[in-house]
mmCIF file of C-alpha atoms in Angstrom:
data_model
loop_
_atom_site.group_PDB
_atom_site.id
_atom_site.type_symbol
_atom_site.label_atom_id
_atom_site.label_comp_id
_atom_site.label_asym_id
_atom_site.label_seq_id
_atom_site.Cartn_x
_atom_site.Cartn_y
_atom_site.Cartn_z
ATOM 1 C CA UNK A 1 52.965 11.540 -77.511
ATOM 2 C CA UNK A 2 53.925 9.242 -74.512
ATOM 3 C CA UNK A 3 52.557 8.740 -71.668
ATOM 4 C CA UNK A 4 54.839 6.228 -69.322
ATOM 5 C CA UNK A 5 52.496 3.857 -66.831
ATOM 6 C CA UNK A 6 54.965 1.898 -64.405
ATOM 7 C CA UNK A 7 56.941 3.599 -62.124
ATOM 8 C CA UNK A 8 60.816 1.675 -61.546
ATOM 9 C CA UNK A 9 62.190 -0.154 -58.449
ATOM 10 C CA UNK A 10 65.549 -0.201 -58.781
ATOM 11 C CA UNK A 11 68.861 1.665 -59.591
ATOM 12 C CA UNK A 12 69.384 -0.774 -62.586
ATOM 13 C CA UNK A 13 66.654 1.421 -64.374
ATOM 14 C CA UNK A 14 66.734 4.448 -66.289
ATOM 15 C CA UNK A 15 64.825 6.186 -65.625
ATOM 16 C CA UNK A 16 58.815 28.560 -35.124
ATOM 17 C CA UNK A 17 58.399 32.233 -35.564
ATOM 18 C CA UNK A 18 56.080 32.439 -38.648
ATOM 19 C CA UNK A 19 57.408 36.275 -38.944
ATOM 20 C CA UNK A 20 60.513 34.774 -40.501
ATOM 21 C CA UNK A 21 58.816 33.892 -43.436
ATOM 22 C CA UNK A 22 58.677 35.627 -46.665
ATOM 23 C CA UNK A 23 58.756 39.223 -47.497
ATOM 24 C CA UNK A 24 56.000 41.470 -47.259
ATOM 25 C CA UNK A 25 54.632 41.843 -50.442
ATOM 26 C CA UNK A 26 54.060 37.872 -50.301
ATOM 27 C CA UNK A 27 52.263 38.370 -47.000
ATOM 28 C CA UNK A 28 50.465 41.534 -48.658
ATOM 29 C CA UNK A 29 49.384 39.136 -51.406
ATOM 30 C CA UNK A 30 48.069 36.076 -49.185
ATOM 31 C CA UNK A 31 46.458 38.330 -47.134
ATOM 32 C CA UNK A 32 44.527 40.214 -49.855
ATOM 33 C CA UNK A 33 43.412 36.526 -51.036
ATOM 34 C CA UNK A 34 42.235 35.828 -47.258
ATOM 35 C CA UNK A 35 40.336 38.890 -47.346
ATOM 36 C CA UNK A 36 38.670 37.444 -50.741
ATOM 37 C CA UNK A 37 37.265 34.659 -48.366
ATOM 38 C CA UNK A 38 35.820 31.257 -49.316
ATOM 39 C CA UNK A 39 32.480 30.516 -50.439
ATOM 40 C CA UNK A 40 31.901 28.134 -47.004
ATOM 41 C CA UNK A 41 28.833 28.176 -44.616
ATOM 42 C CA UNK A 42 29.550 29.828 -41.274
ATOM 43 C CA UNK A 43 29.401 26.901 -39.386
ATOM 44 C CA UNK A 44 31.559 24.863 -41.456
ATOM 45 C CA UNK A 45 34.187 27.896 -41.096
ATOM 46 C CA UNK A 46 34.825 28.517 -37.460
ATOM 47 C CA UNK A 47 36.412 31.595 -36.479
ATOM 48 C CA UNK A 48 39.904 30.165 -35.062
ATOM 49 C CA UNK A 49 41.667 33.456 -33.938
ATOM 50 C CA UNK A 50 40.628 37.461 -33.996
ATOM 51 C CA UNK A 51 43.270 39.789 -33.788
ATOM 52 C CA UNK A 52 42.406 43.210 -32.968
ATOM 53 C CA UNK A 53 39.140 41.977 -33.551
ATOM 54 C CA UNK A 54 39.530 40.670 -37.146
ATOM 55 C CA UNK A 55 38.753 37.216 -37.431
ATOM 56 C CA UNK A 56 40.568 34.647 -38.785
ATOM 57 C CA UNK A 57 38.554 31.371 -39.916
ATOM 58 C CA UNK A 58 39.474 28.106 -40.871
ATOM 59 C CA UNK A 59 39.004 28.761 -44.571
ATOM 60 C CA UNK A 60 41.671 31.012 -43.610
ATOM 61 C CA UNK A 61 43.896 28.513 -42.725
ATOM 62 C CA UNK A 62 43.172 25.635 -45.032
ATOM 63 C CA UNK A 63 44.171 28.425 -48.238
ATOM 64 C CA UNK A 64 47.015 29.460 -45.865
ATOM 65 C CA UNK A 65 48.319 25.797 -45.779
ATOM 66 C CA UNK A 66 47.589 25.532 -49.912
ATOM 67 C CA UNK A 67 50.290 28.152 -50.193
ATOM 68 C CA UNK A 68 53.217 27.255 -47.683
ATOM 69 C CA UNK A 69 52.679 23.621 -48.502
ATOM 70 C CA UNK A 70 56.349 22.341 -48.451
ATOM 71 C CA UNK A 71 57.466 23.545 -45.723
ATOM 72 C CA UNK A 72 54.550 21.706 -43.806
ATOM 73 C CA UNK A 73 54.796 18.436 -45.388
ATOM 74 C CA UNK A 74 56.920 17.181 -42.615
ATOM 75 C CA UNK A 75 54.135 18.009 -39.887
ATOM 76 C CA UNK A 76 51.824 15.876 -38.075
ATOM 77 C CA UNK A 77 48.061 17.537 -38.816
ATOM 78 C CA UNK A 78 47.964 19.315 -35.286
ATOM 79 C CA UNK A 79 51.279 20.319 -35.146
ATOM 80 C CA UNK A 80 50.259 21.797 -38.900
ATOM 81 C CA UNK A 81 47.249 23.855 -38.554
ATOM 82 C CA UNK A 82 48.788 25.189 -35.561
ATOM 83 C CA UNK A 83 51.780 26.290 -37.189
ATOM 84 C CA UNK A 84 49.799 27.835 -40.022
ATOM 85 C CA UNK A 85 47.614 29.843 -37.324
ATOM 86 C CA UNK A 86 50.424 31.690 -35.495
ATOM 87 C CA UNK A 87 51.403 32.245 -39.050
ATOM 88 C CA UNK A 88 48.330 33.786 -40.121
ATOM 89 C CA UNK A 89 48.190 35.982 -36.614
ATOM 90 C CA UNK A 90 51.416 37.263 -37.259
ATOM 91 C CA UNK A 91 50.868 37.811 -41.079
ATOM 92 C CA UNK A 92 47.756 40.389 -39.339
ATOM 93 C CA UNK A 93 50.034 41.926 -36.987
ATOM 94 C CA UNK A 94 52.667 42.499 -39.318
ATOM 95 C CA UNK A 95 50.625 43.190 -42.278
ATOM 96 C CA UNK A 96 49.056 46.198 -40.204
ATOM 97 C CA UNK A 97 52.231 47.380 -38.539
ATOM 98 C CA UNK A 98 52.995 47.883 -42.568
ATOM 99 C CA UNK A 99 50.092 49.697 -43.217
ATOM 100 C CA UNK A 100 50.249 52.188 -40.308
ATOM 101 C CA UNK A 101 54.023 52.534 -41.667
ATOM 102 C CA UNK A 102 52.700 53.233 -45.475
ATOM 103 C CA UNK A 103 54.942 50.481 -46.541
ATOM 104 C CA UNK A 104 52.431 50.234 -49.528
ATOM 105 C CA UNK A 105 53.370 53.534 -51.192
ATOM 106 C CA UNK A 106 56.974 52.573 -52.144
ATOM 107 C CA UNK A 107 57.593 51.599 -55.484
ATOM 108 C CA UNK A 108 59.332 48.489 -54.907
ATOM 109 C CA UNK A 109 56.149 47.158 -52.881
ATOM 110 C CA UNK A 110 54.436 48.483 -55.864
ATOM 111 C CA UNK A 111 56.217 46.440 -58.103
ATOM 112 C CA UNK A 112 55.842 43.153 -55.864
ATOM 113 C CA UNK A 113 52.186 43.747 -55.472
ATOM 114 C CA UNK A 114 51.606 43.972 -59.276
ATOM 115 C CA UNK A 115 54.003 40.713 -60.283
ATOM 116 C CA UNK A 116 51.780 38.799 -57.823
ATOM 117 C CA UNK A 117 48.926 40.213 -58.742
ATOM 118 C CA UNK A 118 49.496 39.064 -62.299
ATOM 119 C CA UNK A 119 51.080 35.910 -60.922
ATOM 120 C CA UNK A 120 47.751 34.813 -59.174
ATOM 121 C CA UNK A 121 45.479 35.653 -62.241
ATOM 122 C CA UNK A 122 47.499 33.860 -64.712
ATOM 123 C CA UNK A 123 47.558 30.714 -62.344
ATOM 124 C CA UNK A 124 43.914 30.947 -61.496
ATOM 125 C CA UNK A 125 42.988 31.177 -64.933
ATOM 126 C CA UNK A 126 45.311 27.854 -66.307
ATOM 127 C CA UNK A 127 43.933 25.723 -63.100
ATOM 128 C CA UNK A 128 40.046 26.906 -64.456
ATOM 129 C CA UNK A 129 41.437 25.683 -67.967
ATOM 130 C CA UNK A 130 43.318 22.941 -67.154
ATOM 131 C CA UNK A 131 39.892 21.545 -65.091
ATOM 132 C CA UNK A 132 37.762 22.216 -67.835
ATOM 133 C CA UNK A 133 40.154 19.652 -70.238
ATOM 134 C CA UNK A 134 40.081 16.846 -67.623
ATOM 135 C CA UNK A 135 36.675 15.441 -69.078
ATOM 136 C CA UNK A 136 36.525 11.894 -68.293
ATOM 137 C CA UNK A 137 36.658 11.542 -72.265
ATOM 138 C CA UNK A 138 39.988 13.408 -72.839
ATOM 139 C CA UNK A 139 41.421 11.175 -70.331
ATOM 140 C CA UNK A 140 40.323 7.943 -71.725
ATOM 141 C CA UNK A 141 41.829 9.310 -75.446
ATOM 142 C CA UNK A 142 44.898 9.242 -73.792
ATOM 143 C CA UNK A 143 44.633 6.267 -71.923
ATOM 144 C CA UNK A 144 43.984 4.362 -75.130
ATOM 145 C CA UNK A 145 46.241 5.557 -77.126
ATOM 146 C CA UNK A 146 49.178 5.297 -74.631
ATOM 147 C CA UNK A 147 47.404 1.848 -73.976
ATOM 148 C CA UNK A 148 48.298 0.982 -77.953
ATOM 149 C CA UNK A 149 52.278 1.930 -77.454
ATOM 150 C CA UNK A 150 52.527 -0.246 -74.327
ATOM 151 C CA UNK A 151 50.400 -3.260 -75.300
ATOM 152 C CA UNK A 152 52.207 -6.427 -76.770
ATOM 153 C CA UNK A 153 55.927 -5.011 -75.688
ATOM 154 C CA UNK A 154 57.653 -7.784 -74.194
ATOM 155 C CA UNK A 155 58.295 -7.833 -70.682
ATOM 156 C CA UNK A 156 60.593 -10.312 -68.365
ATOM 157 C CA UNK A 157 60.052 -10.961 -65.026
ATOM 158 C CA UNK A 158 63.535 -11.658 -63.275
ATOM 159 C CA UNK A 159 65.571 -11.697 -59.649
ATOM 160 C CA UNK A 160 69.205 -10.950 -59.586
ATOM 161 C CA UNK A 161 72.282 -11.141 -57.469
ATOM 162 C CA UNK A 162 74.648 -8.045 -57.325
ATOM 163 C CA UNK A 163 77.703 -8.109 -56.500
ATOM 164 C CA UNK A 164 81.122 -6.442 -56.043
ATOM 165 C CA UNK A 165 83.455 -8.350 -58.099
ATOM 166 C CA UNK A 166 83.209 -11.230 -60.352
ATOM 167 C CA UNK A 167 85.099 -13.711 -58.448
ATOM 168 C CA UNK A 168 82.024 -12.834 -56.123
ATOM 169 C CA UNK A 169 79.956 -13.619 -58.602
ATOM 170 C CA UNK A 170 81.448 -17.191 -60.162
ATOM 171 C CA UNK A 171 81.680 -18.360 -56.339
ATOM 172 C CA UNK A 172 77.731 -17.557 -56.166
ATOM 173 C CA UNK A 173 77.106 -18.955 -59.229
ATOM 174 C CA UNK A 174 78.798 -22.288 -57.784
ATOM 175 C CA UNK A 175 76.709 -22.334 -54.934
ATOM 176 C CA UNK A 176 73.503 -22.323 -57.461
ATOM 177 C CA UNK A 177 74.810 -24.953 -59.270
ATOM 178 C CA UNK A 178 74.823 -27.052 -56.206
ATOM 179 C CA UNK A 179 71.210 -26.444 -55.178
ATOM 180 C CA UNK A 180 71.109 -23.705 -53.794
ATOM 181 C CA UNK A 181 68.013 -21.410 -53.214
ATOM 182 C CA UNK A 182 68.598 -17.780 -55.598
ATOM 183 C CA UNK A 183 65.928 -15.898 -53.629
ATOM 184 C CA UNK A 184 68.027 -16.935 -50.427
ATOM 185 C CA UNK A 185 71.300 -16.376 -51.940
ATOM 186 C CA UNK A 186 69.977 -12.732 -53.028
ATOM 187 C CA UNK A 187 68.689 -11.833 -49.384
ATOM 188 C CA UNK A 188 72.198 -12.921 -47.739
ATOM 189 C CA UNK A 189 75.239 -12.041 -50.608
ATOM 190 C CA UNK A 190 73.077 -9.158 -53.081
ATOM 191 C CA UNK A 191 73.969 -5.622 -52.375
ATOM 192 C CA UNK A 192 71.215 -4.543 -54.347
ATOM 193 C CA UNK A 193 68.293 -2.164 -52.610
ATOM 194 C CA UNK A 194 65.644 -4.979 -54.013
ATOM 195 C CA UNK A 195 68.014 -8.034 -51.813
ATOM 196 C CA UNK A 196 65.173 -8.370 -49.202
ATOM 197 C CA UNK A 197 62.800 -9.055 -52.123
ATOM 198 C CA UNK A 198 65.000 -12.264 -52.750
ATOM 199 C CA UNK A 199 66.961 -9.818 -55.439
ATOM 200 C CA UNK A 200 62.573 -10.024 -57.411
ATOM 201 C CA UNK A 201 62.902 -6.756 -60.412
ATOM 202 C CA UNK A 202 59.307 -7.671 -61.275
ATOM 203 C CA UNK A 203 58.458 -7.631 -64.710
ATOM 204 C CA UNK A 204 60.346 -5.037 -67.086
ATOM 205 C CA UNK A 205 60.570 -4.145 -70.291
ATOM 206 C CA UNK A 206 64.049 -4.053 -72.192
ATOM 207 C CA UNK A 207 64.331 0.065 -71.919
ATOM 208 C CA UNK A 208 63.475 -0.443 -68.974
ATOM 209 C CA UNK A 209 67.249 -1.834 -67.642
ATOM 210 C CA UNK A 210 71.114 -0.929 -68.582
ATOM 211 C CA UNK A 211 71.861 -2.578 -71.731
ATOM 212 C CA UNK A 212 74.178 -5.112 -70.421
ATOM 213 C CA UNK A 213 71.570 -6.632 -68.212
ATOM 214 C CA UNK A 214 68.472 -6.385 -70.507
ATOM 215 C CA UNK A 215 70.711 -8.306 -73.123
ATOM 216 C CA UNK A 216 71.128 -11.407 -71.375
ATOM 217 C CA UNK A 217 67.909 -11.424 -69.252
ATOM 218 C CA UNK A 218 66.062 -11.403 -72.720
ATOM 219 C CA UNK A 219 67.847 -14.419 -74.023
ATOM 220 C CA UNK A 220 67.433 -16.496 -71.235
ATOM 221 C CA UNK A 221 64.832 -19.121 -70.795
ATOM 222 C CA UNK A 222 62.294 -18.836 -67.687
ATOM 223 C CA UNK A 223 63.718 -20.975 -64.762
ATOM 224 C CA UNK A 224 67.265 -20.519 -66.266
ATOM 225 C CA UNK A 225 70.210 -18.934 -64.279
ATOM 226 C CA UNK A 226 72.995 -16.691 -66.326
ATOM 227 C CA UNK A 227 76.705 -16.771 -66.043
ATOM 228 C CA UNK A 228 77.998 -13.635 -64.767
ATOM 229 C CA UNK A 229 76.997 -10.791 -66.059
ATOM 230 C CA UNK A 230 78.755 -6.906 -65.960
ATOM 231 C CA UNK A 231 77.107 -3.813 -65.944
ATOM 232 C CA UNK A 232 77.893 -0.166 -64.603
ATOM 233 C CA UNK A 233 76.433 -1.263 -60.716
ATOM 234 C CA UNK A 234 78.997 -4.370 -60.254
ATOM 235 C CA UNK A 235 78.187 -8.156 -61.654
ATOM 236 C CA UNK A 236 75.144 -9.648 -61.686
ATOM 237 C CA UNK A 237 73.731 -13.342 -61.707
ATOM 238 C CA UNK A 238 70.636 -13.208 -63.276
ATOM 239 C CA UNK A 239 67.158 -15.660 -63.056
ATOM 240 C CA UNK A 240 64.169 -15.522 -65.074
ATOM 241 C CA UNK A 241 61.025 -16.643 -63.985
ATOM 242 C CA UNK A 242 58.174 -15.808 -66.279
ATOM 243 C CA UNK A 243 58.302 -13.670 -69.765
ATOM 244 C CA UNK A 244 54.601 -12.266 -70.980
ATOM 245 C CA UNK A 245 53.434 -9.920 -73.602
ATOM 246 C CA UNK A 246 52.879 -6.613 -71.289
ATOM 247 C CA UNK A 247 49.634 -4.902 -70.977
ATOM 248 C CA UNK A 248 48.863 -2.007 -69.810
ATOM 249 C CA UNK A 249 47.822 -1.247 -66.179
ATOM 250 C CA UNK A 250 43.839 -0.518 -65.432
ATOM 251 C CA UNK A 251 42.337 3.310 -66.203
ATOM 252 C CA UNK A 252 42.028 3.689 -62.299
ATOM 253 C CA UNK A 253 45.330 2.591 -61.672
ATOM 254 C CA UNK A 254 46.969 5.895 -63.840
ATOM 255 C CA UNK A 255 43.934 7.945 -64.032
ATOM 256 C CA UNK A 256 45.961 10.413 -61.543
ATOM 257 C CA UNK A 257 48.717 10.784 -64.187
ATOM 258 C CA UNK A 258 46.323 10.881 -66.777
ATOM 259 C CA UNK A 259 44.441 13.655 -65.033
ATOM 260 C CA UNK A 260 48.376 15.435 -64.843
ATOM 261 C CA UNK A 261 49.307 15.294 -68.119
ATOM 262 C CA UNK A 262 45.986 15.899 -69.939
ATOM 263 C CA UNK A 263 45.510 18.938 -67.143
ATOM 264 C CA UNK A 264 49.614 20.275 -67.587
ATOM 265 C CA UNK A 265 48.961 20.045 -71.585
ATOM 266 C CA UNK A 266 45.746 21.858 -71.924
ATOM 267 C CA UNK A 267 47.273 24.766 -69.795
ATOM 268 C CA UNK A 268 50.636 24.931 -72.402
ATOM 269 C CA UNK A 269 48.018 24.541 -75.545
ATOM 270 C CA UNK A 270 46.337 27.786 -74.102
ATOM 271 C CA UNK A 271 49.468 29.608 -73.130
ATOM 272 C CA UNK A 272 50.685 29.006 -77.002
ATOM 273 C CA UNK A 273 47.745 30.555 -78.190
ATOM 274 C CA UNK A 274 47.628 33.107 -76.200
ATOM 275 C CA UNK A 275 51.382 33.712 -76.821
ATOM 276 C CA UNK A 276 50.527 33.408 -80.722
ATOM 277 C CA UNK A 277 47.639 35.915 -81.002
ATOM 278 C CA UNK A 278 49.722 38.785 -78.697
ATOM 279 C CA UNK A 279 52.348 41.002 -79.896
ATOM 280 C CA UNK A 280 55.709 40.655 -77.874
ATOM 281 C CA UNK A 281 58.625 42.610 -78.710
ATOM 282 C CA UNK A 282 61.930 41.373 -76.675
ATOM 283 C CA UNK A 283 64.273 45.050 -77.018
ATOM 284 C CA UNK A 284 67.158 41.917 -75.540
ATOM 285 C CA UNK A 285 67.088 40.096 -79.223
ATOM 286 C CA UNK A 286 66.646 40.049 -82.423
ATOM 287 C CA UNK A 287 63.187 40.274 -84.174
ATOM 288 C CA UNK A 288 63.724 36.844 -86.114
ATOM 289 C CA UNK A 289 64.356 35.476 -81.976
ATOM 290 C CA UNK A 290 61.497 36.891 -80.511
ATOM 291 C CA UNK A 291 58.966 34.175 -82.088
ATOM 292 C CA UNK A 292 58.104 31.352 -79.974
ATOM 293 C CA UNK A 293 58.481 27.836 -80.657
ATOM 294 C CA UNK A 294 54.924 26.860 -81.932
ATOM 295 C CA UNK A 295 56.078 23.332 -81.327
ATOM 296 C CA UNK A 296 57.574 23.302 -78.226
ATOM 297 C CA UNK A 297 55.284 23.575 -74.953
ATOM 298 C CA UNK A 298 55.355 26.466 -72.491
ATOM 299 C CA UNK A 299 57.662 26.304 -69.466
ATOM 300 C CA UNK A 300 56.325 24.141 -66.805
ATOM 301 C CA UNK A 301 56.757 27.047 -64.846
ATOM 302 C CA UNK A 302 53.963 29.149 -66.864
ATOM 303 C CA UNK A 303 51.184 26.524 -67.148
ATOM 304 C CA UNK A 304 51.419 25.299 -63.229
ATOM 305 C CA UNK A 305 49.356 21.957 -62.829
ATOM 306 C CA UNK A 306 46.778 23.447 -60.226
ATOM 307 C CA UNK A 307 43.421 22.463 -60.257
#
């Protein structure tokens, strides 16, 4: 197992009419969650809205904003809730205009109404499971032993100058050899994202950068410049200023992943178990195909990271 800590910085690494929206049985399904309610004092839960006198409350609205999440993440908070509320007043109006037309008895409703149903009860039950794995101890086992992996590695902290073409690059390189400044040279002649940086990567590992480049930043000694160097994203003059043993970051500073992984993991453990002790029978392939991986974790898709 691996859990990755640093995040890259650069290319060079690997690494509105709220009727509109979705079809009825997805409003049939929000709505019978709304009706569910939150367990919230009444005076921490306004009512917001009644239509034909049934109330909509703000616990309404915060669960309603839980489920159409992307398409609000653009939205100022106002603009938000009060997107979500003519949402939730047409879901009512709509909802009931379904009811009076006994849009409930067709089969294909039917259908919908069951998938979510099932839908909603296997995520509710992974997010209770995946919260119940995120002990504070669970997360430190992984810390530590992802902690061991990274610890020791060595790690180069260098700035570079991209460029188009190597005569580009050898007329730079000139310029250095004269005196002059490489974090100015990378803000004015770089085309790389990091130029404004003075052309700074930070520290790395070797992985951590296209072979070409990790090669020669490796061998060079800190305060030394490189002759031109060629890689996949043009030619590259290349300065390192410090190399170091890495270590890994602080707890705090990844407990967020940690809390991800250990949370995404627990759910795919109890998935394969509970895939293990049932009896599935796929009619669409062969017996000897119908037996999961034990080894290989559920979808991402079945074991949802909610919590």
């Amino acid at each position: 197992m691996t859990t990755s800590f640093p995040e890259t910085k650069t290319g060079l690494r690997f690494g509105t009419a709220a009727a509109s929206r979705g079809s009825l049985a997805a409003m049939a399904c929000l709505a019978a969650v709304l009706a569910a309610g939150l367990p919230v004092r009444a005076q921490d839960n306004p009512v917001l809205a009644k239509v034909n006198g049934a109330e909509i409350r703000q616990s309404d609205v915060a669960l309603a904003e839980e489920e159409l999440g992307p398409s609000l993440a653009q939205m100022d908070p106002a603009t938000k809730k009060d997107n979500v509320l003519a949402f939730l007043i047409d879901l009512k109006i709509v909802a009931k205009a379904a009811e009076d037309k006994k849009v409930e008895n067709s089969e294909d409703f039917k259908k919908r109404l069951a998938f979510t149903r099932s839908r909603l009860l296997m995520d509710s039950l992974l997010a209770t499971e995946g919260k119940a794995a995120t002990t504070e101890a669970a997360m430190k086992q992984v810390y530590e032993e992802a902690s061991k992996q990274i610890t020791g590695e060595a790690e180069v902290h260098a700035r570079h100058i991209l460029v188009e073409t190597e005569d580009e690059a050898k007329a730079i390189a000139e310029e250095l050899k004269k005196g002059g400044d490489f974090a100015e040279l990378a803000k004015k002649k770089s085309k790389d994202p990091g130029a404004s940086d003075g052309g700074d990567l930070g520290f790395f590992t070797k992985e951590q950068m296209v072979p070409e480049f990790s090669a020669v930043a490796f061998a060079l000694e800190p305060g030394k410049i490189s002759d031109p160097v060629k890689s996949q994203f043009g030619w590259h003059l290349i300065k390192v200023e410090e190399k170091r043993a890495r270590k890994a970051p602080e707890f705090e500073q990844v407990k967020a992943q940690i809390e991800t992984y250990v949370t995404r993991k627990a759910q795919a453990e109890y998935v394969a178990k509970l895939r293990e002790a049932a009896k599935v029978e796929r009619m669409d392939k062969p017996a000897e195909a119908t037996k999961p991986d034990a080894a290989k974790p559920a979808d991402s898709k079945m074991a949802p990271a909610k919590k």
